[in-house]
Coordinates of C-alpha atoms in Angstrom, one line a residue:
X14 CA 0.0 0.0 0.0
X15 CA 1.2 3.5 -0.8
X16 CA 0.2 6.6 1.4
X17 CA 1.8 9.4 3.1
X18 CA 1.9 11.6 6.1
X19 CA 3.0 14.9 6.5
X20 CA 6.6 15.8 7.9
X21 CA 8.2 19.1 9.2
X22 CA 6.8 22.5 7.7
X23 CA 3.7 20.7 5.8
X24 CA 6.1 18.4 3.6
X25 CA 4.2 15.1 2.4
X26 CA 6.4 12.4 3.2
X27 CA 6.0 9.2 1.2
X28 CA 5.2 6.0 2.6
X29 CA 5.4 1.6 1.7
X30 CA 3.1 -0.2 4.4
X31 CA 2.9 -3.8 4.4
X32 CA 1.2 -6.2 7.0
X33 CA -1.3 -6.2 10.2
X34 CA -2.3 -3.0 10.6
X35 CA -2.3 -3.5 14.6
X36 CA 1.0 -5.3 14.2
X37 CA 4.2 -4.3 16.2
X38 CA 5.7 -1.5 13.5
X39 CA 9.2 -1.8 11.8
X40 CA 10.3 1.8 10.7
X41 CA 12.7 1.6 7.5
X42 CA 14.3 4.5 6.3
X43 CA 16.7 4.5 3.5
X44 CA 20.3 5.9 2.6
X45 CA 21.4 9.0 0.6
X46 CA 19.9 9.1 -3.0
X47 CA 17.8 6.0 -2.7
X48 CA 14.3 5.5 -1.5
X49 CA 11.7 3.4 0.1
X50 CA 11.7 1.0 -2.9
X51 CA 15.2 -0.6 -1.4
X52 CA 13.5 -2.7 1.2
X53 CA 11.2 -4.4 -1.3
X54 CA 12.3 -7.8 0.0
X55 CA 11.2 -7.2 3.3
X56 CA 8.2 -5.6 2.0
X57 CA 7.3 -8.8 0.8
X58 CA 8.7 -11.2 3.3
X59 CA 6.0 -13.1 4.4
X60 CA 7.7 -14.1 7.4
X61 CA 7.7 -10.5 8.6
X62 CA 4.7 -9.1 7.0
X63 CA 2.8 -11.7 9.2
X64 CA 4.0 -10.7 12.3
X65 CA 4.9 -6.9 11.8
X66 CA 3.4 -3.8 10.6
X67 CA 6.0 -2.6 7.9
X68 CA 6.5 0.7 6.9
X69 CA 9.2 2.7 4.6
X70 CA 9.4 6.3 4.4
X71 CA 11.3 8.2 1.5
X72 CA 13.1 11.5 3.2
X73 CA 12.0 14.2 1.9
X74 CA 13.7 15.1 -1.4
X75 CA 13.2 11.5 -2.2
X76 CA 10.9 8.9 -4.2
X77 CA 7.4 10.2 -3.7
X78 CA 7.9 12.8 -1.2
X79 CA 8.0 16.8 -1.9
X80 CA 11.5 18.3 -2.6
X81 CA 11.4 21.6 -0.5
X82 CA 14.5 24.2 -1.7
X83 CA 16.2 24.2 2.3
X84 CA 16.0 22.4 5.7
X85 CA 18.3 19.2 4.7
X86 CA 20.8 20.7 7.0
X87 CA 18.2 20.8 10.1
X88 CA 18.5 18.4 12.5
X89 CA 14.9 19.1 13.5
X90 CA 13.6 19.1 10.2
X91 CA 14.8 15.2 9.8
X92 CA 13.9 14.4 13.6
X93 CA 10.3 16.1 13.0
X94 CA 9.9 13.9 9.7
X95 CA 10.6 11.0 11.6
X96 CA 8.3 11.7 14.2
X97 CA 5.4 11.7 11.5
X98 CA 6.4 8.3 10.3
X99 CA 6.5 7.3 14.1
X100 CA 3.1 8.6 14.9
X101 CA 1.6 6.9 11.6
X102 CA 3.4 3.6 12.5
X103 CA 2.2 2.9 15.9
X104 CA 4.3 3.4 19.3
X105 CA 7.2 0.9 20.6
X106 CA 8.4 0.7 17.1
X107 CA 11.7 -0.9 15.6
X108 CA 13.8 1.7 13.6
X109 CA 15.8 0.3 10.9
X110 CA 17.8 3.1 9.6
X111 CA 20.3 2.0 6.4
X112 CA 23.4 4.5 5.8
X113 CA 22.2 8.4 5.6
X114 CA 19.1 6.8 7.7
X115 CA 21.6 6.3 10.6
X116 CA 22.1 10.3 10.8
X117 CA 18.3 10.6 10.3
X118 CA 17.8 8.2 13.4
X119 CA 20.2 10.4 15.3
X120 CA 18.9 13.4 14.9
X121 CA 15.7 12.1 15.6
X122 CA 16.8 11.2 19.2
X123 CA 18.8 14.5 19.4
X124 CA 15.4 16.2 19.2
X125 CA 13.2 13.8 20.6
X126 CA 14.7 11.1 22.9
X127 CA 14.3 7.6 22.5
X128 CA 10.8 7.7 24.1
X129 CA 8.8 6.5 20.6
X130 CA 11.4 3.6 19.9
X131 CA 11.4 -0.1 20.8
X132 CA 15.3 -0.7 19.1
X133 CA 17.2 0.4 16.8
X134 CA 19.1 -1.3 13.9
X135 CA 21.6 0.8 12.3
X136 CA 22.9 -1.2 8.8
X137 CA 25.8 0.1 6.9
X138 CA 24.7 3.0 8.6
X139 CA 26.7 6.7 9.4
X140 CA 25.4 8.8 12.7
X141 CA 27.7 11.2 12.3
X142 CA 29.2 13.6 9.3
X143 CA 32.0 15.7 8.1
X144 CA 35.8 15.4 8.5
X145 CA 37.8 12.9 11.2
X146 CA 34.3 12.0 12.2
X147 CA 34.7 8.3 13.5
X148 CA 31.2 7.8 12.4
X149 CA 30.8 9.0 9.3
X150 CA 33.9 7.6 7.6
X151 CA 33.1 7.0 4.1
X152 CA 34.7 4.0 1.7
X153 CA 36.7 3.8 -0.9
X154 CA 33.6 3.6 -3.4
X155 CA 32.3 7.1 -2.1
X156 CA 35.3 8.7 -2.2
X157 CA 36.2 8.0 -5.5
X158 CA 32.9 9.0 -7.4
X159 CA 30.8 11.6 -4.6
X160 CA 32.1 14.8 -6.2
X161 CA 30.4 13.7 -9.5
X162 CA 27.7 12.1 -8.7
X163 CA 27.4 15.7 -7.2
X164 CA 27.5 17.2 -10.7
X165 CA 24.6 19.0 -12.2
X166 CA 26.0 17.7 -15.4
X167 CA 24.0 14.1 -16.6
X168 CA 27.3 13.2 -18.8
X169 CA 29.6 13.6 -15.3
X170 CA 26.9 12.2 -12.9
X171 CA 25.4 9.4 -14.3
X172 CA 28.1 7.4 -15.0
X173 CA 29.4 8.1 -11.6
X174 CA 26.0 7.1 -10.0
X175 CA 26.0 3.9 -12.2
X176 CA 29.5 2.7 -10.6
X177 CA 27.8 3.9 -7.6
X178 CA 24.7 1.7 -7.7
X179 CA 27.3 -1.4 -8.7
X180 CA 29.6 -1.1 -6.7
X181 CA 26.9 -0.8 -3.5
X182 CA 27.2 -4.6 -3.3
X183 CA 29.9 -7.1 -3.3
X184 CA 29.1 -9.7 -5.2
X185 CA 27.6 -9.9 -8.7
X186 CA 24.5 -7.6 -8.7
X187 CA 21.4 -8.2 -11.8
X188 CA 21.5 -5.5 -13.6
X189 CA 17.5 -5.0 -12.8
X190 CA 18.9 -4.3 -9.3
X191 CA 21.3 -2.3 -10.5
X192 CA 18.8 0.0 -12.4
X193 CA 16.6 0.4 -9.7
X194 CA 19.2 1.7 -8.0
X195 CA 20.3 4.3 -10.4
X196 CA 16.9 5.5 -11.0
X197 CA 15.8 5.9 -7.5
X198 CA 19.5 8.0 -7.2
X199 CA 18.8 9.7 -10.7
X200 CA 15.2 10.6 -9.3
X201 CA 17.3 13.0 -6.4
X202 CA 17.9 16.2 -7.7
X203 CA 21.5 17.2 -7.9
X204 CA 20.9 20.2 -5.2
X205 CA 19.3 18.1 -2.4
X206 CA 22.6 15.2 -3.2
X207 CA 24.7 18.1 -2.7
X208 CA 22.7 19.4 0.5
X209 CA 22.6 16.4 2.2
X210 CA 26.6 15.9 2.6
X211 CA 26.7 19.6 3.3
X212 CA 27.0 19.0 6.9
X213 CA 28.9 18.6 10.2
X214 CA 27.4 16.7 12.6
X215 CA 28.5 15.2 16.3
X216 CA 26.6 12.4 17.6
X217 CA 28.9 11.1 20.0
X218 CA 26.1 12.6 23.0
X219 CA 23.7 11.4 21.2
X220 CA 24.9 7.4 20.9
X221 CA 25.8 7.2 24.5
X222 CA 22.5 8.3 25.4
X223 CA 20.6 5.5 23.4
X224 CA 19.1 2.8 26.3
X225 CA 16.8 1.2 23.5
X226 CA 18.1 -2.0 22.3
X227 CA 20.2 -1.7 19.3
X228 CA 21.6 -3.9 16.4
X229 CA 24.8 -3.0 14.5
X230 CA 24.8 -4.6 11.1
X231 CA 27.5 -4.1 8.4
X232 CA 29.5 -6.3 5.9
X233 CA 33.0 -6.4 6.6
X234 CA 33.4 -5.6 2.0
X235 CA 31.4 -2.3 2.3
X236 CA 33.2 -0.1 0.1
X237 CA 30.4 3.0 1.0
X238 CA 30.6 3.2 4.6
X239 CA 33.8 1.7 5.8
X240 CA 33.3 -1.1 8.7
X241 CA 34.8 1.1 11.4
X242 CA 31.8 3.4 11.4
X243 CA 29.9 0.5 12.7
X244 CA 32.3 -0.7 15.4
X245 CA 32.6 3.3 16.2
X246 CA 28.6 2.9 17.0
X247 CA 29.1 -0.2 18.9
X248 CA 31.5 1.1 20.8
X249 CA 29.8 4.1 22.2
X250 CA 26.1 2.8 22.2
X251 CA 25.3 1.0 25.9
X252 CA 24.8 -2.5 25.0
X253 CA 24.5 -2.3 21.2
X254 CA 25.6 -5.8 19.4
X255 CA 26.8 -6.1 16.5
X256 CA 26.2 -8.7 13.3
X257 CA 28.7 -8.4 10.5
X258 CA 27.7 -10.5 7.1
X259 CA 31.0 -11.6 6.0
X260 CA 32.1 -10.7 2.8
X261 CA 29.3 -8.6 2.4
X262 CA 28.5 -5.1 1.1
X263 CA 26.7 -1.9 1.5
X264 CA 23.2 -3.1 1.4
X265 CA 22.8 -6.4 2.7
X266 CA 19.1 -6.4 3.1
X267 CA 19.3 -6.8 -0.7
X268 CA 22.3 -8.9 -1.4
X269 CA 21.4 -11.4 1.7
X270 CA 17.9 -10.6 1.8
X271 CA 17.0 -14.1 3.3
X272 CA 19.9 -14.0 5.8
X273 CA 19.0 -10.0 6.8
X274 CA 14.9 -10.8 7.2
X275 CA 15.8 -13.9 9.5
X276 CA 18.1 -11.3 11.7
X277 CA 15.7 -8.3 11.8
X278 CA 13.1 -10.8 12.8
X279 CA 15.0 -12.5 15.3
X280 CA 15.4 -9.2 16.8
X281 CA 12.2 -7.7 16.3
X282 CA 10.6 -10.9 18.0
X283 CA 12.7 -10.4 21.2
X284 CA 12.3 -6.9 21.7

């Protein structure tokens, strides 16, 4: 089912809702230049859909959402979006926050606390952004094409966000996948890419304030997010645990869907 809410300042916020609708929620909210769409297989997972409300937001700038000209750089603006998906979801709910969603998820409890969360699952996430920041340290993959997938130029940034959407996973990737990729990224305009990096953010207060469950998943091949921004999370976040897929890369929810839905559940189930 598609539907939306409405975030900070009147924006409509897109929404993916699958299962019960009195089930215990699951919050997904996606990474920088992608959308909703990227948790399709858990979307359709029987396994959770039967036991958990499911809902994916696109950010605003994103998928099906408005693209207002300012506030990416707001950490109330993102918290205040969140909330909306929160309120529409149902309370004790399970945040699943992959990459840019991480710093979403943070500034979320900046603002607001922890009081609307169950747990947390931060997957080749970042909670933090801008230089020497332990947990925003990008990979080689990011590094070597962000400034022109950046570009307002197509002939510059599309074949940089094609390498991009490759190179997200480790192993072979369809080329279906691959283009779904590349047109939820193409979909972004080039300002709110741009806006999105153009920040500095500490969340090193913030992380060892969490006292929700949380689950630190990353593969140890993610050339996006290097694996030290997880164990940076771990190692500030009371309690978190971590769950590395071996070998794996940015988006294992994709690449290992089977393996990821049998983890989220397990956790989701003992929360």
């Amino acid at each position: 089912m598609r539907t939306e809410v409405v975030g900070h300042g009147g924006v409509r916020l897109g929404l993916r809702v699958a299962g019960a609708e009195n089930s215990r929620p699951i919050v997904f909210v996606h990474g920088w230049a992608q959308s909703g769409g990227c948790w399709a297989a858990q979307l359709a997972d029987p396994a959770l859909t039967e036991r958990f409300r499911l809902v994916a937001m696109d950010l605003r700038g994103h998928g099906a959402s408005d693209v207002p000209a300012s506030g990416y750089d707001d950490p109330q603006v993102w918290a205040d979006d969140l909330a909306a998906v929160l309120d529409f979801a149902g309370p004790d709910a399970i945040v699943v926050a992959w990459s840019y969603g991480g710093l979403v998820l943070t500034d979320h409890i900046r603002v607001h606390g922890t009081a609307r969360l169950r747990g947390l699952v931060l997957v080749g996430a970042i909670t933090e952004l801008g230089r020497d920041r332990p947990g925003g340290r990008v990979g080689t993959l990011m590094r070597e094409h962000m400034r022109a997938m950046l570009s307002d130029d197509p002939d510059i940034a599309v074949p940089a966000l094609t390498a991009f959407s490759r190179g997200m996973m480790a192993g072979p990737v369809p080329g279906a996948q691959v283009q779904a990729l590349l047109g939820a990224s193409l979909s972004v305009p080039p300002s709110v890419r741009s806006a999105l990096v153009r920040r500095d953010v500490d969340s090193e207060e913030v992380l060892v304030s969490i006292d929700k469950p949380t689950l630190v998943v990353h593969g140890t091949a993610d050339r996006v997010i290097e694996p030290s921004a997880a164990e940076h999370a771990l190692g500030k976040i009371p309690g978190a645990v971590g769950r590395w897929f071996v070998d794996g890369g940015h988006a294992p929810f994709a690449e290992s869907a089977a393996e990821f839905d049998a983890v989220l559940r397990q956790f989701a189930e003992e929360r």
